[in-house]
Structure formats: C-alpha cells, structure tokens
mmCIF file of C-alpha atoms in Angstrom:
data_model
loop_
_atom_site.group_PDB
_atom_site.id
_atom_site.type_symbol
_atom_site.label_atom_id
_atom_site.label_comp_id
_atom_site.label_asym_id
_atom_site.label_seq_id
_atom_site.Cartn_x
_atom_site.Cartn_y
_atom_site.Cartn_z
ATOM 1 C CA UNK W 10 -0.394 -0.252 -0.088
ATOM 2 C CA UNK W 11 1.093 3.758 -0.729
ATOM 3 C CA UNK W 12 3.301 5.645 2.144
ATOM 4 C CA UNK W 13 2.724 8.761 0.521
ATOM 5 C CA UNK W 14 -1.667 7.820 1.297
ATOM 6 C CA UNK W 15 -1.377 6.216 4.373
ATOM 7 C CA UNK W 16 0.396 9.696 5.849
ATOM 8 C CA UNK W 17 -2.781 11.482 3.892
ATOM 9 C CA UNK W 18 -5.294 9.306 5.251
ATOM 10 C CA UNK W 19 -3.287 9.811 8.687
ATOM 11 C CA UNK W 20 -2.957 13.106 8.692
ATOM 12 C CA UNK W 21 -6.324 13.846 8.012
ATOM 13 C CA UNK W 22 -7.533 10.976 11.045
ATOM 14 C CA UNK W 23 -6.129 12.163 13.590
ATOM 15 C CA UNK W 24 -8.094 16.309 13.269
ATOM 16 C CA UNK W 25 -11.124 14.222 12.921
ATOM 17 C CA UNK W 26 -11.603 10.208 13.199
ATOM 18 C CA UNK W 27 -15.067 10.601 13.161
ATOM 19 C CA UNK W 28 -15.051 10.806 8.741
ATOM 20 C CA UNK W 29 -15.710 7.944 6.903
ATOM 21 C CA UNK W 30 -13.418 6.077 4.683
ATOM 22 C CA UNK W 31 -16.454 7.111 2.011
ATOM 23 C CA UNK W 32 -15.798 10.679 3.058
ATOM 24 C CA UNK W 33 -11.523 10.471 3.690
ATOM 25 C CA UNK W 34 -11.424 8.720 0.217
ATOM 26 C CA UNK W 35 -13.491 11.924 -1.761
ATOM 27 C CA UNK W 36 -11.389 14.504 0.634
ATOM 28 C CA UNK W 37 -8.103 12.474 -1.279
ATOM 29 C CA UNK W 38 -9.590 11.943 -4.518
ATOM 30 C CA UNK W 39 -9.185 7.841 -3.905
ATOM 31 C CA UNK W 40 -11.545 4.664 -4.023
ATOM 32 C CA UNK W 41 -13.388 4.426 -0.838
ATOM 33 C CA UNK W 42 -11.468 0.624 -0.400
ATOM 34 C CA UNK W 43 -8.104 1.624 -1.316
ATOM 35 C CA UNK W 44 -8.401 3.869 2.561
ATOM 36 C CA UNK W 45 -10.349 0.961 4.026
ATOM 37 C CA UNK W 46 -7.387 -1.222 2.918
ATOM 38 C CA UNK W 47 -4.640 1.261 4.222
ATOM 39 C CA UNK W 48 -6.368 1.860 7.778
ATOM 40 C CA UNK W 49 -7.652 -1.761 8.469
ATOM 41 C CA UNK W 50 -3.217 -2.810 7.258
ATOM 42 C CA UNK W 51 -2.602 1.001 9.467
ATOM 43 C CA UNK W 52 -3.836 -0.748 12.798
ATOM 44 C CA UNK W 53 -2.277 -3.686 11.894
ATOM 45 C CA UNK W 54 0.868 -2.094 12.261
ATOM 46 C CA UNK W 55 -0.164 -0.215 15.013
ATOM 47 C CA UNK W 56 0.534 3.115 13.539
ATOM 48 C CA UNK W 57 -3.185 4.027 14.803
ATOM 49 C CA UNK W 58 -3.776 2.206 18.261
ATOM 50 C CA UNK W 59 -7.038 3.055 19.239
ATOM 51 C CA UNK W 60 -10.128 5.877 19.216
ATOM 52 C CA UNK W 61 -10.403 8.682 22.133
ATOM 53 C CA UNK W 62 -13.138 11.000 22.183
ATOM 54 C CA UNK W 63 -12.374 14.835 24.099
ATOM 55 C CA UNK W 64 -14.179 15.786 25.660
ATOM 56 C CA UNK W 65 -14.436 19.233 28.720
ATOM 57 C CA UNK W 66 -15.297 17.795 31.345
ATOM 58 C CA UNK W 67 -15.625 21.142 32.710
ATOM 59 C CA UNK W 68 -18.980 21.790 31.354
ATOM 60 C CA UNK W 69 -20.657 19.074 32.626
ATOM 61 C CA UNK W 70 -20.542 17.930 36.669
ATOM 62 C CA UNK W 71 -18.169 16.000 36.745
ATOM 63 C CA UNK W 72 -15.924 17.502 39.718
ATOM 64 C CA UNK W 73 -12.447 14.917 39.521
ATOM 65 C CA UNK W 74 -9.444 16.401 38.767
ATOM 66 C CA UNK W 75 -5.864 15.589 35.814
ATOM 67 C CA UNK W 76 -2.868 15.501 37.232
ATOM 68 C CA UNK W 77 0.576 15.460 35.331
ATOM 69 C CA UNK W 78 3.498 13.996 37.803
ATOM 70 C CA UNK W 79 7.033 14.525 36.997
ATOM 71 C CA UNK W 80 9.464 11.895 38.149
ATOM 72 C CA UNK W 81 13.215 11.136 38.450
ATOM 73 C CA UNK W 82 14.651 8.190 38.767
ATOM 74 C CA UNK W 83 17.982 5.855 38.024
ATOM 75 C CA UNK W 84 18.087 4.362 35.419
ATOM 76 C CA UNK W 85 18.728 0.588 35.448
ATOM 77 C CA UNK W 86 21.910 -0.756 33.950
ATOM 78 C CA UNK W 87 21.077 -3.053 31.586
ATOM 79 C CA UNK W 88 17.385 -2.007 30.809
ATOM 80 C CA UNK W 89 17.664 2.038 31.596
ATOM 81 C CA UNK W 90 14.166 3.633 31.367
ATOM 82 C CA UNK W 91 12.474 0.986 29.872
ATOM 83 C CA UNK W 92 11.646 -1.382 32.888
ATOM 84 C CA UNK W 93 11.081 2.269 34.991
ATOM 85 C CA UNK W 94 8.471 3.258 33.291
ATOM 86 C CA UNK W 95 7.085 -0.518 32.219
ATOM 87 C CA UNK W 96 6.085 -0.313 36.456
ATOM 88 C CA UNK W 97 4.910 2.993 36.238
ATOM 89 C CA UNK W 98 2.723 2.930 33.314
ATOM 90 C CA UNK W 99 0.345 -1.001 34.374
ATOM 91 C CA UNK W 100 -0.680 0.799 36.889
ATOM 92 C CA UNK W 101 -5.064 1.288 36.312
ATOM 93 C CA UNK W 102 -4.483 4.695 37.237
ATOM 94 C CA UNK W 103 -1.580 5.811 34.857
ATOM 95 C CA UNK W 104 -2.852 7.129 31.454
ATOM 96 C CA UNK W 105 0.277 8.453 29.463
ATOM 97 C CA UNK W 106 3.905 7.869 30.110
ATOM 98 C CA UNK W 107 6.380 10.064 28.321
ATOM 99 C CA UNK W 108 10.149 9.863 29.187
ATOM 100 C CA UNK W 109 11.274 13.572 28.728
ATOM 101 C CA UNK W 110 14.973 15.142 28.538
ATOM 102 C CA UNK W 111 15.522 18.030 31.158
ATOM 103 C CA UNK W 112 14.817 18.776 34.449
ATOM 104 C CA UNK W 113 12.701 15.552 34.806
ATOM 105 C CA UNK W 114 12.998 12.024 33.542
ATOM 106 C CA UNK W 115 9.034 10.276 33.310
ATOM 107 C CA UNK W 116 5.927 12.854 32.610
ATOM 108 C CA UNK W 117 2.640 10.656 33.805
ATOM 109 C CA UNK W 118 -0.289 12.105 33.728
ATOM 110 C CA UNK W 119 -3.501 9.349 36.004
ATOM 111 C CA UNK W 120 -6.592 9.178 35.053
ATOM 112 C CA UNK W 121 -9.045 11.714 36.011
ATOM 113 C CA UNK W 122 -10.210 10.917 39.702
ATOM 114 C CA UNK W 123 -10.664 12.738 42.903
ATOM 115 C CA UNK W 124 -8.077 14.707 44.709
ATOM 116 C CA UNK W 125 -7.450 12.761 47.193
ATOM 117 C CA UNK W 126 -6.935 9.806 45.316
ATOM 118 C CA UNK W 127 -5.101 11.027 43.364
ATOM 119 C CA UNK W 128 -2.449 12.219 46.422
ATOM 120 C CA UNK W 129 -2.515 8.685 48.321
ATOM 121 C CA UNK W 130 -1.563 6.660 43.541
ATOM 122 C CA UNK W 131 1.817 9.233 44.004
ATOM 123 C CA UNK W 132 2.349 8.742 47.831
ATOM 124 C CA UNK W 133 1.697 5.019 48.312
ATOM 125 C CA UNK W 134 1.954 3.234 44.250
ATOM 126 C CA UNK W 135 4.049 5.560 42.556
ATOM 127 C CA UNK W 136 7.017 7.391 44.874
ATOM 128 C CA UNK W 137 8.047 3.983 46.607
ATOM 129 C CA UNK W 138 8.574 2.467 43.870
ATOM 130 C CA UNK W 139 12.696 2.020 44.615
ATOM 131 C CA UNK W 140 13.836 3.622 41.194
ATOM 132 C CA UNK W 141 12.630 7.073 41.738
ATOM 133 C CA UNK W 142 14.348 9.404 43.116
ATOM 134 C CA UNK W 143 11.772 12.214 43.498
ATOM 135 C CA UNK W 144 8.233 13.479 42.556
ATOM 136 C CA UNK W 145 6.005 16.715 41.553
ATOM 137 C CA UNK W 146 2.446 16.057 41.185
ATOM 138 C CA UNK W 147 0.640 19.755 39.566
ATOM 139 C CA UNK W 148 -3.364 19.321 39.114
ATOM 140 C CA UNK W 149 -4.902 21.379 35.542
ATOM 141 C CA UNK W 150 -7.096 23.491 36.965
ATOM 142 C CA UNK W 151 -8.230 24.598 33.708
ATOM 143 C CA UNK W 152 -7.991 23.628 30.382
ATOM 144 C CA UNK W 153 -7.251 25.749 26.963
ATOM 145 C CA UNK W 154 -6.002 23.554 24.525
ATOM 146 C CA UNK W 155 -6.120 20.493 24.231
ATOM 147 C CA UNK W 156 -5.345 17.989 20.990
ATOM 148 C CA UNK W 157 -5.322 20.910 18.385
ATOM 149 C CA UNK W 158 -8.709 21.472 20.416
ATOM 150 C CA UNK W 159 -9.320 24.496 21.751
ATOM 151 C CA UNK W 160 -11.188 24.629 25.360
ATOM 152 C CA UNK W 161 -12.269 28.096 24.909
ATOM 153 C CA UNK W 162 -14.760 30.210 23.862
ATOM 154 C CA UNK W 163 -13.073 31.768 20.812
ATOM 155 C CA UNK W 164 -15.878 35.304 21.358
ATOM 156 C CA UNK W 165 -14.876 35.657 25.086
ATOM 157 C CA UNK W 166 -12.144 37.983 24.525
ATOM 158 C CA UNK W 167 -11.998 39.175 27.766
ATOM 159 C CA UNK W 168 -8.895 41.619 27.326
ATOM 160 C CA UNK W 169 -8.687 45.674 27.948
ATOM 161 C CA UNK W 170 -8.887 46.923 24.748
ATOM 162 C CA UNK W 171 -5.877 49.858 24.537
ATOM 163 C CA UNK W 172 -6.197 52.802 22.613
ATOM 164 C CA UNK W 173 -2.869 55.054 22.170
#
C-alpha cells in the first residue's frame, strides 16, 4: 500500500476520526476500498493505536481532577528507563507516560479522579518504586487547548481595549 496515501489518511483522521472511509476517500480523490485497506494495515501495524473522544469535562458536572506528575528516577543498567516505565504504566490509574529530556525523566498523566485519590496514589504506589528519586505533582486547573482543540469560546476575549 502506498505510504504517501497512508500519511495523508493519518493527517486527516488525526484531526477528525469521525470521518467515514467514504468521506476520507472523497477528500483524497481515491476509492473507498483503498482507504479501508490502508486503515486496516495502519491498525495492524499499530500505527493507528486507538480512537479517542476529547471531552470538555468543565462543561459537565464532573468534579474530578487531572494530574500530571514529573518523576526523577535512577535508570537501571541494562534496561535503562524501559523497565521503570513498564512499572509505572502498569498501574490502572496511569493514563499516559512519556520519557522526557530536561529536569525530570518521566511525565505521567493520571486518569481523572478525586484529588485525595491522586495524592494517595502518588504517595503509596508511585513514590515507593525503588528507582523513583522524586515526584512533583501538578493538578490541571483549566484546559485551554488540548490536542489542537480549543476549550474556550473564541468570542470570549476579555482583554481590555487599549487605544493610543
């Protein structure tokens, strides 16, 4: 299958995965069957790893919070950061784990939960991993933009007008 076509499909569905194969085919000027085959191959090759819905929880009655945790760790000889990452991502509370450059080694995002549950998870499960040197927990107070999607109404510009 044509890699150029696959990349075009990926760019389109990354922005809107609700498009049907027929709609993507029309956008690209190809047959629907070509898109169907390409998407199946991309899924089989684990290039497409899932389909997610982005929800603005601030507009619901949900009072749970999201947390981002920075981890500093001691990498292990032979397995480096991979074994530590595996320990961390195995927890069901963990939504995302990234190996980072800079002042900390891992960025861990937790699933939404009450603040107390997040604090207990960090204290009793994450920080007690032998290789973990330190943790810094950040609670998400407000999302303005996530995955390229604005979470604020564009007409809500509250800046003061200045005139010369």
